[in-house]
XYZ file of C-alpha atoms in Angstrom:
586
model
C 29.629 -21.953 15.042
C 30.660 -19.624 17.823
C 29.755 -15.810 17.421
C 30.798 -12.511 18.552
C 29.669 -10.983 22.290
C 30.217 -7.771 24.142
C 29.058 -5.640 26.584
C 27.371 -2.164 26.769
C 29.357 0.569 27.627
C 26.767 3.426 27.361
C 23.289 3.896 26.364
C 21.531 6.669 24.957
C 17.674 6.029 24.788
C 17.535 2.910 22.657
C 21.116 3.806 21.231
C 23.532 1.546 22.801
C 27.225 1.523 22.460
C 28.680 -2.354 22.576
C 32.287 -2.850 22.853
C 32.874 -6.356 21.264
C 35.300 -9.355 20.565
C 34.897 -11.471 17.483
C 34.178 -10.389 13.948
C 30.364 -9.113 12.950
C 29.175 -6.857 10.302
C 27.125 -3.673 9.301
C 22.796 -4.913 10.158
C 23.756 -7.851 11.969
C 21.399 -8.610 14.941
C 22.432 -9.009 18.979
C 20.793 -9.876 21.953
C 21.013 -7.896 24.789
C 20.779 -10.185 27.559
C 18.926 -8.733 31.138
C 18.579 -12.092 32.791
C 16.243 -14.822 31.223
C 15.324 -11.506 28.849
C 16.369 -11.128 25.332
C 15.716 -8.098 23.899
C 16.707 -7.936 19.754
C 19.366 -5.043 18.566
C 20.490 -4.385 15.213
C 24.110 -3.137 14.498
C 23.775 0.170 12.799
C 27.330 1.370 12.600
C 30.596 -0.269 13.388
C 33.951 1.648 13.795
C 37.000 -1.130 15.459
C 35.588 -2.831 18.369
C 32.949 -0.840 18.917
C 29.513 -1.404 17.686
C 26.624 0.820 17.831
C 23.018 -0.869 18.200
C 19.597 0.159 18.046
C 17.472 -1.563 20.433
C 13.769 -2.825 19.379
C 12.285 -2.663 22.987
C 12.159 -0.648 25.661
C 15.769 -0.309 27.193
C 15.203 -0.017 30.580
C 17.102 -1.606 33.324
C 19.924 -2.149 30.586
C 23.091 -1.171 32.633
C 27.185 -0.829 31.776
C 28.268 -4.530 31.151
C 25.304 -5.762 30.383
C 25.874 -8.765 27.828
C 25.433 -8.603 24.168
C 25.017 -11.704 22.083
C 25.228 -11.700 17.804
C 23.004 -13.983 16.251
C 25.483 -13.838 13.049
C 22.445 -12.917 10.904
C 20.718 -10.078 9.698
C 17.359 -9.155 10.355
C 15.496 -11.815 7.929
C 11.416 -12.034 7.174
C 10.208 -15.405 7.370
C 8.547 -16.667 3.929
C 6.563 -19.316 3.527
C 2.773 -20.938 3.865
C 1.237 -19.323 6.698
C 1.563 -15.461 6.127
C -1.897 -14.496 5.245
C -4.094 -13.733 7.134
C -1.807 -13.009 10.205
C -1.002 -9.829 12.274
C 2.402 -9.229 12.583
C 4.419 -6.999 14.595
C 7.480 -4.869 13.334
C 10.005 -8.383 13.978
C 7.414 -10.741 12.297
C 6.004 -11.829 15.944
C 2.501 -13.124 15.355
C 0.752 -10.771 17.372
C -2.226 -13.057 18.319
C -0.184 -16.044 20.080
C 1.957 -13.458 21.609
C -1.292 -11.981 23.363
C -2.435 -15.332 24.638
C 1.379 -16.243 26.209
C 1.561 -12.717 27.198
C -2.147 -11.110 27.658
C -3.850 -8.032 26.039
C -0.446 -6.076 27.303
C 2.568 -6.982 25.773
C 5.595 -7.846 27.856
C 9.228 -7.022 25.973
C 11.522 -9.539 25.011
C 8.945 -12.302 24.114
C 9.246 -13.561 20.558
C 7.394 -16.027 19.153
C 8.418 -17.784 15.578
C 6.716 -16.082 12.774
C 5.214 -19.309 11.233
C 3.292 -22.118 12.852
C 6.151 -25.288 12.637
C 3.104 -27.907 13.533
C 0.415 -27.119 11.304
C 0.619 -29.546 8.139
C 0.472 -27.855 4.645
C -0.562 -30.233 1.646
C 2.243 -30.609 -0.692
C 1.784 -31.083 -4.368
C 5.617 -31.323 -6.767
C 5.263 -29.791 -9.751
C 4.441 -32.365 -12.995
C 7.175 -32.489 -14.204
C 10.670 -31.506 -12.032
C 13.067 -29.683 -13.868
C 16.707 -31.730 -13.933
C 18.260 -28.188 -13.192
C 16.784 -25.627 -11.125
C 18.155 -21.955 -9.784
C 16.453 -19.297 -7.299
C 12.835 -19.042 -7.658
C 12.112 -22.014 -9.493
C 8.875 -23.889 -8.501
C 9.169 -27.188 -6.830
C 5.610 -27.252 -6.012
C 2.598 -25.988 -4.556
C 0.148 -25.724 -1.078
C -3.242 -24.568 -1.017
C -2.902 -21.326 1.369
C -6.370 -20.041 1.574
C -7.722 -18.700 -2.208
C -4.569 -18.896 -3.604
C -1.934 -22.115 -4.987
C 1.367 -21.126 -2.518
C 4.677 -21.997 -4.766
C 7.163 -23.330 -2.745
C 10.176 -22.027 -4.703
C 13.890 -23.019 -4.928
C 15.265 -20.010 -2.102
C 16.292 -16.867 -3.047
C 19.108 -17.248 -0.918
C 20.878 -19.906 -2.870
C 23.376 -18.927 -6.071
C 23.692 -20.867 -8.773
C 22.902 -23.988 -10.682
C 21.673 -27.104 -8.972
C 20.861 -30.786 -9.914
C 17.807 -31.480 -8.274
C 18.866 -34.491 -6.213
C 15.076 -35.183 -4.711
C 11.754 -34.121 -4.508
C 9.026 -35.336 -1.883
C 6.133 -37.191 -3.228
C 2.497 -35.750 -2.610
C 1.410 -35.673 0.838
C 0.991 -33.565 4.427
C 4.047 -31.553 5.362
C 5.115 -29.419 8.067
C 7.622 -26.101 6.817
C 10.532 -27.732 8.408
C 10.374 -30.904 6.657
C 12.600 -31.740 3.764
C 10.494 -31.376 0.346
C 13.662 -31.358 -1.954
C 17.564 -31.799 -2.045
C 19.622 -30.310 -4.184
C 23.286 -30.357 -5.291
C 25.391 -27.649 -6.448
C 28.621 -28.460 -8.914
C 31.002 -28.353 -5.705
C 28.889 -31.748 -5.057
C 27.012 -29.827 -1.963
C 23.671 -30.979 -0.993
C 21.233 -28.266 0.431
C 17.993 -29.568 2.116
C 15.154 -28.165 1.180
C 11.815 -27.099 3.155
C 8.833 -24.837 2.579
C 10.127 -21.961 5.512
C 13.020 -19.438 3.743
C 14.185 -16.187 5.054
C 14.955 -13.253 3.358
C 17.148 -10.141 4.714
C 14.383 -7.655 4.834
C 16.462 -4.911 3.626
C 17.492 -6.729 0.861
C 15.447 -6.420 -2.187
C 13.644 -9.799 -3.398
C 13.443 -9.161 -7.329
C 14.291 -11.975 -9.176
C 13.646 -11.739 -12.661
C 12.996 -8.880 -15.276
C 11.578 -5.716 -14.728
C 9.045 -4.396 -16.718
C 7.138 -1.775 -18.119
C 3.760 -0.908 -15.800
C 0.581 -0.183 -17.784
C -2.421 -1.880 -16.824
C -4.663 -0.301 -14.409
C -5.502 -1.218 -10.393
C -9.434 -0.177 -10.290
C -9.866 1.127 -7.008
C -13.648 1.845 -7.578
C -12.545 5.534 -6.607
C -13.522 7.884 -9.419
C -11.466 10.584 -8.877
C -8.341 7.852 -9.058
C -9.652 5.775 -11.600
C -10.258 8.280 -13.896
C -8.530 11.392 -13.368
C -5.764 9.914 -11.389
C -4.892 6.612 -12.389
C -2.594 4.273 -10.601
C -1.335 1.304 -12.173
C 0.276 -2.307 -10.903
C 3.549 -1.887 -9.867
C 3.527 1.810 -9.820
C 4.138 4.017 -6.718
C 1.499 6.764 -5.046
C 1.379 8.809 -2.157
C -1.374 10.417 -0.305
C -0.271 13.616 1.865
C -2.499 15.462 4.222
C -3.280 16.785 7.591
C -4.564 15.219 10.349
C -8.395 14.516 9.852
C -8.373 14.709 6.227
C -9.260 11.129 5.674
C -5.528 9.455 5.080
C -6.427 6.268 7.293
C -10.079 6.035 5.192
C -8.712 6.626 1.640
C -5.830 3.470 2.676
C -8.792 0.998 4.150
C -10.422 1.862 1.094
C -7.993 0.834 -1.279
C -7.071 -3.023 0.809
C -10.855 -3.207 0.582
C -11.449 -2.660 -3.442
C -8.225 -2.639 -5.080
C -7.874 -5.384 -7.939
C -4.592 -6.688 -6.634
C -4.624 -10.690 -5.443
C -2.440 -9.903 -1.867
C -2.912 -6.577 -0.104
C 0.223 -5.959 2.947
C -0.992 -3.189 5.101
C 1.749 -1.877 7.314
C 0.605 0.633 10.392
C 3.562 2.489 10.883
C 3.847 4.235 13.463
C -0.242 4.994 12.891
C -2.260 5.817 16.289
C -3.438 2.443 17.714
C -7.294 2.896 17.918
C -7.501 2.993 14.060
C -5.417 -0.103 13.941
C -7.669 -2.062 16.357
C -10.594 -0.746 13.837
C -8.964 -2.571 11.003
C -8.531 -5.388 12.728
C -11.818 -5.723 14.511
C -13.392 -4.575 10.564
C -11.421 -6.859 8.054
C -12.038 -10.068 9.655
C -15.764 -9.535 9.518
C -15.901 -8.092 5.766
C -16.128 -10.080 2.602
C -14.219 -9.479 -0.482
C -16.854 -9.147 -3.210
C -14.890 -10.683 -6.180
C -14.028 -13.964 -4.280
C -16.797 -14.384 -1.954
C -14.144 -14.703 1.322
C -13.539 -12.570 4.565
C -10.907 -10.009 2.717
C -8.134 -10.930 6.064
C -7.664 -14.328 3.403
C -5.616 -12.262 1.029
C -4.306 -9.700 3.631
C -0.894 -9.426 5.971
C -1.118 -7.131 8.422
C 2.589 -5.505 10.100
C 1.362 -3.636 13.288
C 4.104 -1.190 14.664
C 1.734 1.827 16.305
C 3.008 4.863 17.890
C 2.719 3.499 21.605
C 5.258 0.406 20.384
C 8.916 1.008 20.132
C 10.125 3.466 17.819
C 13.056 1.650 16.488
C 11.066 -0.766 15.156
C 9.272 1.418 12.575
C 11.824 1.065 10.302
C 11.773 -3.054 10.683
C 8.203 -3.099 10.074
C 8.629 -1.010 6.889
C 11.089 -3.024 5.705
C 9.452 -6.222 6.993
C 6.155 -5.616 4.927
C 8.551 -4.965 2.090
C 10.325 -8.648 1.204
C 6.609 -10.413 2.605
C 4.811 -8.345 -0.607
C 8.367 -9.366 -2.710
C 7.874 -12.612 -1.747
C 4.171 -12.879 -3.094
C 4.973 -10.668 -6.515
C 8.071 -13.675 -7.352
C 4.615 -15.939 -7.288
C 2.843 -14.228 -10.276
C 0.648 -12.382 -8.179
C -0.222 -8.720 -8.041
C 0.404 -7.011 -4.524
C -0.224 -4.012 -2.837
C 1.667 -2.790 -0.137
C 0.061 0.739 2.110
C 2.222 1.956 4.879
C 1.205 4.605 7.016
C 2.752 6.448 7.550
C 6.360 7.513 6.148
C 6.425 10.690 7.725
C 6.534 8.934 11.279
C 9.164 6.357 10.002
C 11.046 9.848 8.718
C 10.840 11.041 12.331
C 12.035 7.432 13.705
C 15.018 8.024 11.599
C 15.477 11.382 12.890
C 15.350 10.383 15.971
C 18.028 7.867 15.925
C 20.538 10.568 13.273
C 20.411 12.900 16.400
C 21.549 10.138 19.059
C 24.286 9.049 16.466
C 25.433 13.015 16.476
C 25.190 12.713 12.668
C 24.853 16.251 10.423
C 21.353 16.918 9.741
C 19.722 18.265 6.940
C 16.766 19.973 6.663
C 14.446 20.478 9.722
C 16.830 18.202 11.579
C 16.197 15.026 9.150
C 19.085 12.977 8.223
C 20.830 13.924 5.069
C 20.401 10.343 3.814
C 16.722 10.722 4.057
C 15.858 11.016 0.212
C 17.853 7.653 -0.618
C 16.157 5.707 2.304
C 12.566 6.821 1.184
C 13.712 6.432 -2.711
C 14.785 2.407 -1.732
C 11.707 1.905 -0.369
C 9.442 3.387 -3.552
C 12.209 1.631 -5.983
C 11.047 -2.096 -4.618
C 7.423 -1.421 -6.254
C 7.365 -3.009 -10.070
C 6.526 -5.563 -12.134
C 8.580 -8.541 -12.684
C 8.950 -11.195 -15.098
C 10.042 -14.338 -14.236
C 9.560 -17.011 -17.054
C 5.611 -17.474 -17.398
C 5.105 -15.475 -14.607
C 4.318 -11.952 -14.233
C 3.792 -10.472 -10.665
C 3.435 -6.783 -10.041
C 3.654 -4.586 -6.383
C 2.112 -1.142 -6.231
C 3.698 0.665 -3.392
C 1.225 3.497 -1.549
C 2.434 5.426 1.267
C 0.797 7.752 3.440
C 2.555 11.313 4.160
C 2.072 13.065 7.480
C 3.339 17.103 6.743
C 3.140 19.006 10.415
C 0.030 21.025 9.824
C -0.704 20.007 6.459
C 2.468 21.505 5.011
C 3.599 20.002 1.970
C 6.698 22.160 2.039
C 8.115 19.453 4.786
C 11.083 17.520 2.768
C 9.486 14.038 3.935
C 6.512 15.469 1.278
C 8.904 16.957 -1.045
C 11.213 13.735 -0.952
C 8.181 11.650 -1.953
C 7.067 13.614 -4.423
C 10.012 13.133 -6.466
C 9.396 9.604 -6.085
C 6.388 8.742 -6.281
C 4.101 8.547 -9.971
C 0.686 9.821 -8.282
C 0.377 12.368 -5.921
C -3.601 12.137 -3.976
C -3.304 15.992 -1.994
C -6.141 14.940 0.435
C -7.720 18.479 1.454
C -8.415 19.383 5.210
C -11.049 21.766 3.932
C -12.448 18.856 1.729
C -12.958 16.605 4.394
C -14.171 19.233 6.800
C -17.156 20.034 4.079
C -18.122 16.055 4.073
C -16.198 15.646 0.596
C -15.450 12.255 0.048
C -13.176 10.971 -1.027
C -10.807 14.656 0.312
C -8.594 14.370 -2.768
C -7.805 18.237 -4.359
C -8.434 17.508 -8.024
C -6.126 20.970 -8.495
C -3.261 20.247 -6.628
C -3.104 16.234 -6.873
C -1.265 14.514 -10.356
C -0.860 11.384 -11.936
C 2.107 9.969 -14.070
C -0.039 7.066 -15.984
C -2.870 8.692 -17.345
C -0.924 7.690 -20.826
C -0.164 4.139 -19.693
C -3.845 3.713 -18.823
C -5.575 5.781 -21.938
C -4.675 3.124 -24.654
C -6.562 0.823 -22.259
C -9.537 3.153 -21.392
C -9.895 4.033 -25.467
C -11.556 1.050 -25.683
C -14.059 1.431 -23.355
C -14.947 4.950 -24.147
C -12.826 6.825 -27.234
C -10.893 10.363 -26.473
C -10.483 9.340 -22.809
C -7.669 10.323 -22.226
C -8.521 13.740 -23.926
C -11.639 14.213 -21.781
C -10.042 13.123 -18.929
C -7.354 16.090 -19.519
C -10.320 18.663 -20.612
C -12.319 17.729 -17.027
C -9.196 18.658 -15.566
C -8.902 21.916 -17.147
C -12.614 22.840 -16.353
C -11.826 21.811 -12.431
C -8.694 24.811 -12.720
C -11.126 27.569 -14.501
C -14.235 26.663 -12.732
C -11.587 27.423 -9.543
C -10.549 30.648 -11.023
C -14.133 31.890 -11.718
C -15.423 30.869 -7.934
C -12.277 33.110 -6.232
C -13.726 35.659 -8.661
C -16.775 35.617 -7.397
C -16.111 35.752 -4.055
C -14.330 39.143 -4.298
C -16.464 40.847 -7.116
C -19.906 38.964 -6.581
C -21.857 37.130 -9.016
C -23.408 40.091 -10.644
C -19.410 40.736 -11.390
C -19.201 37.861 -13.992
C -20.688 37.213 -17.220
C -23.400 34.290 -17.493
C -21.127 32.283 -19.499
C -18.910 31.927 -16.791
C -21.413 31.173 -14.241
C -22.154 27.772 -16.622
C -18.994 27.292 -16.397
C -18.667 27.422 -13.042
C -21.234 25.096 -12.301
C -19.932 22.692 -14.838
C -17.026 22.478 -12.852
C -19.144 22.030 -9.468
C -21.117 19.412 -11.337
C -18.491 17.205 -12.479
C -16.862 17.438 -9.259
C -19.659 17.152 -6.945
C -21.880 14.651 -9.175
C -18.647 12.431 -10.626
C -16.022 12.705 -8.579
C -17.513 12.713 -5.133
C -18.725 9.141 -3.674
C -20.818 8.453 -0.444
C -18.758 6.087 1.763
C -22.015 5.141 3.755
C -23.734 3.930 0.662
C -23.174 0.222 -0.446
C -23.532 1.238 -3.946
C -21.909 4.595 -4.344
C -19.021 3.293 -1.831
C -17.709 1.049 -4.828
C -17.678 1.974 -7.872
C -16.769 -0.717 -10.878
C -14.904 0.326 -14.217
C -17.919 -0.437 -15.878
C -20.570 2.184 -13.879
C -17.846 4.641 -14.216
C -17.532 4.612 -17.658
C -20.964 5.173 -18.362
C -21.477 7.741 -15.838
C -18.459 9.901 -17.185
C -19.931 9.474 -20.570
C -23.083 11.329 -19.570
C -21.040 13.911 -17.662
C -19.489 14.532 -21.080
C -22.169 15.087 -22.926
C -23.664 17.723 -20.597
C -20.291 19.388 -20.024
C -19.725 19.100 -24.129
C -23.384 20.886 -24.430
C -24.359 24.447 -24.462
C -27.065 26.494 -22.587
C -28.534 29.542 -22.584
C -30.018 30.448 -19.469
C -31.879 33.644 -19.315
C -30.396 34.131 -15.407
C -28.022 33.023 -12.832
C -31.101 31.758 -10.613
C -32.168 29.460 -13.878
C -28.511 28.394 -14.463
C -28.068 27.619 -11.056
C -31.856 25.564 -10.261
C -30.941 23.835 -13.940
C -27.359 21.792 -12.372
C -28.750 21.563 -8.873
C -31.558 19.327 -10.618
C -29.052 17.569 -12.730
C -26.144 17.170 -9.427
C -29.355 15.814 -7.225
C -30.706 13.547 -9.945
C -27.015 12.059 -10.834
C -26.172 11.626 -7.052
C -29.750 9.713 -6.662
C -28.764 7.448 -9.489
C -25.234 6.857 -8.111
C -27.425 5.197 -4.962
C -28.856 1.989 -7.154
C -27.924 -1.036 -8.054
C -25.874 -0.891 -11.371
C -27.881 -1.802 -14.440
C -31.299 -2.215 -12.776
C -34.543 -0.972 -13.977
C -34.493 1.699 -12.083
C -30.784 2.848 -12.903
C -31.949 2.627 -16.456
C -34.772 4.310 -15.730
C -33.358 7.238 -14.371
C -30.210 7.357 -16.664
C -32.708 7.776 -19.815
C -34.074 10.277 -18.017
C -31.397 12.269 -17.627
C -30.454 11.733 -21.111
C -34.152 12.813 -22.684
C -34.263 15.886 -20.140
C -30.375 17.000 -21.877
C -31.934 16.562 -25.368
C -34.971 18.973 -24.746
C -32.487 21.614 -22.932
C -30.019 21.354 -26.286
C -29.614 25.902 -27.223
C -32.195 26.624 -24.347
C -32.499 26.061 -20.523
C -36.272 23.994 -19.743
């Protein structure tokens, strides 16, 4: 099949106008063709004969004439055995055989094909072959690392088909036929374990479904005051320093999802190289394997092409659909959107488009809300797969006035406000209990209840305490201490308790770093009882020596092991030394 060409007619950065002959359509791709080079372009607007393309690599030495080939497809993600475990970049190019063709420094317009076509998977057919099968039906199954890899019936293909044959069990490359099927026009399709997907498609077959049951982070201030659950969205806004990068390797380390797709955005490359010098070495503590086994990495950082962000959001995107149509649960991080915001920016101003506010296209919102809107969990038959969708948000400054902030708030169903001053006081995790807000405490609650009843009405009374403990501490810092009533000074450092004793962790510690559903409920349910209980201290200097006892002794038992002797030990102890301070301080 012969495809359109052209030629460039004028450039502007990595904006190039084509004129073309031939027919080709709105996100197809081109090649721009500087000698043996091949640089990839995607068709962003179209208006007669001329085409306007973004280029994915650096544009230079691109002149008037130059040729332009169309590939007659869109830009399409690669799905299939293989993907975990690998470092992509923004186009799918493994980013570890295009360093040893290429060398530490990567030269533009080398691609390399996403999966390895040699290595030989391990096929196994289902039992028992349905007679008629349609998208996303399983055919059968390779061992990829941990997990059983369902090679399904593409996504791509419409309809009802007689399954015509199906490859007995044995060693398979992804090109090689596993299956033929017919469709009623008496068409045979070939089948093998490689499909592609349009990345900005979305892959969501099957029924969508209500989100309730909680992703443990082993975070206290998410798991309990601000929940997140599979398939819902979050986003964690805050300045530079305030501990973005940490609070996202945090959650692919500990999250109880099955596939975690982390997707670095735009992100500075020196904390990319950290992840990928870190995972490879760490093991996941539920499985017993390095934690890279259940992890795709998309690598776009902000010394690679700009016009690629976008790909590589998109690209992370169908790989985490493709997992979720397995049964599995997936989380997908990408940080950040507010540098993908200013890729898209960028390229509105070159296309002379109206902008909206602070220069941002006017289609902004609808971009970020497609991106959010992919998260959920699906049904498909037996299966149930779910893909929680967390995105990092960059405000200049730390302003969340910015409309990439505002945009995502409106989107997203948790909100983690990470706090410059926070992180600047060794807080950790930075997360502003008073400004940050979760949409599934409820969804969560009837869960909780039955680990601990009234949780979700202690979880909403610690939340209250957080805002007046606030209130009383700007008090006191214009009027003094001597300016407010005893009463409030307990209250006060109630407030400092709970957030410095339960809500704080200590990163550095192998205990407190992670902390299970388990440890946390029995550690809130002693915070409850002391915040439930009243004193009566005869000073502020006795209130004050009282919690600063309690906060050390609680942080001290945060440090052991869960449920040994000397955890006990030190729990009851805190318990008996509550019981002789019930009406009166010791």
């Amino acid at each position: 099949m012969e495809y359109a060409s052209g030629i460039v007619t004028k450039g502007l950065g990595n904006l190039l106008y084509v004129e073309f002959t031939g027919s080709i359509r709105l996100g197809e791709i081109g090649a721009v063709l500087l000698g043996e080079l091949a640089l990839m372009a995607e068709v962003i607007e179209v208006a007669g004969n001329l085409a306007k393309m973004q280029v994915f690599e650096d544009t230079k030495e691109i002149a008037y004439g130059t040729p332009v080939r169309f590939q007659g497809h869109l830009l399409e993600a690669e799905l299939g055995p293989g993907l975990l475990g690998t470092v992509f970049d923004g186009l799918q190019n493994p980013l570890r055989k295009l360093a040893k063709q290429s060398g530490l420094f990567l030269e533009r317009g080398i691609y390399q094909p996403s999966l390895d076509r040699e290595k030989l998977w391990h096929f196994n057919p289902t039992e028992a072959p349905l007679e008629k099968v349609s998208k996303g039906d399983l055919l059968g199954v390779v061992e990829e690392g941990r997990f059983s890899h369902q090679i399904m019936v593409p996504f791509s293909l419409h309809g009802t088909f007689s399954l015509q044959f199906l490859a007995k069990e044995g060693d398979y490359t992804i090109e090689e036929t596993i299956a033929i099927l017919k469709s009623e026009e008496e068409k045979e399709f070939p089948i093998t374990m490689l499909q592609k997907w349009p990345v900005k498609s979305p892959l969501q077959v099957g029924k969508k479904v209500r989100a309730q049951e909680m992703m443990q982070t082993g975070l206290r201030i998410i798991d309990t005051q601000f929940p997140i659950v599979k398939g819902g969205t979050f986003c964690s806004p805050g300045p530079f320093g305030a501990g973005k990068t940490v609070l996202q390797h945090h959650l692919s380390k500990y999250s109880s999802v099955d596939v975690v797709v982390i997707v670095a955005c735009g992100e500075r490359a020196g904390e990319v190289v950290e992840v990928l010098e870190t995972f490879p070495e760490l093991i996941d503590q539920k499985t017993n394997r390095p934690l890279m086994d259940r992890t795709v990495m998309i690598c776009n950082t902000s010394s690679m092409p700009v016009a690629a962000r976008e790909a590589s959001v998109y690209m992370g995107s169908s790989i985490a659909e493709y997992y979720r149509q397995m049964g599995l649960d997936v989380l997908l991080l990408a940080d950040s959107t507010s540098r993908w915001a200013q890729a898209m920016r960028e390229m509105s101003g070159r296309l002379e488009e109206i902008p909206g506010e602070e220069a941002f296209p006017a289609y902004l919102g609808s971009r970020i809300a497609a991106f959010y809107e992919r998260a959920g969990v699906l049904r498909m038959g037996q299966k149930t797969g779910s893909l929680t969708i967390g995105g990092t948000v960059s405000p200049a400054g730390g302003n969340f006035e910015e409309p990439v902030t505002q945009t995502t708030l409106t989107l997203a169903g948790a909100f983690y406000a990470l706090s410059r001053a926070r992180a600047d006081a060794r807080q950790y995790p930075a997360i502003d209990p008073l400004i940050s807000w979760t949409k599934y405490v409820g969804q969560v609650g009837e869960a909780m209840e039955t680990h601990l009843p009234d949780w979700t009405h202690f979880v909403s009374q610690a939340k209250e305490l957080l805002r007046k403990g606030d209130e009383i501490g700007k008090r006191m810092e214009v009027v003094g201490e001597e300016g407010v009533s005893i009463q409030d000074i307990t209250l006060y450092l109630k407030a400092e308790l709970y957030d410095i004793g339960y809500l704080q962790q200590n990163a550095f510690d192998k205990e407190d770093a992670y902390c299970p559903l388990e440890r946390q409920v029995a550690l809130f349910q002693l915070i409850q009882s002391i915040l439930a209980q009243e004193f009566a201290f005869s000073s502020n200097d006795e209130a004050r020596e009282f919690f600063l006892s309690l906060q050390n002794r609680i942080k001290n038992m945060n440090y052991l092991p869960y449920r040994s002797d000397a955890y006990e030990t030190a729990y009851r102890s805190i318990e008996e030394q509550l019981k002789e301070c019930q009406g009166a301080c010791i």
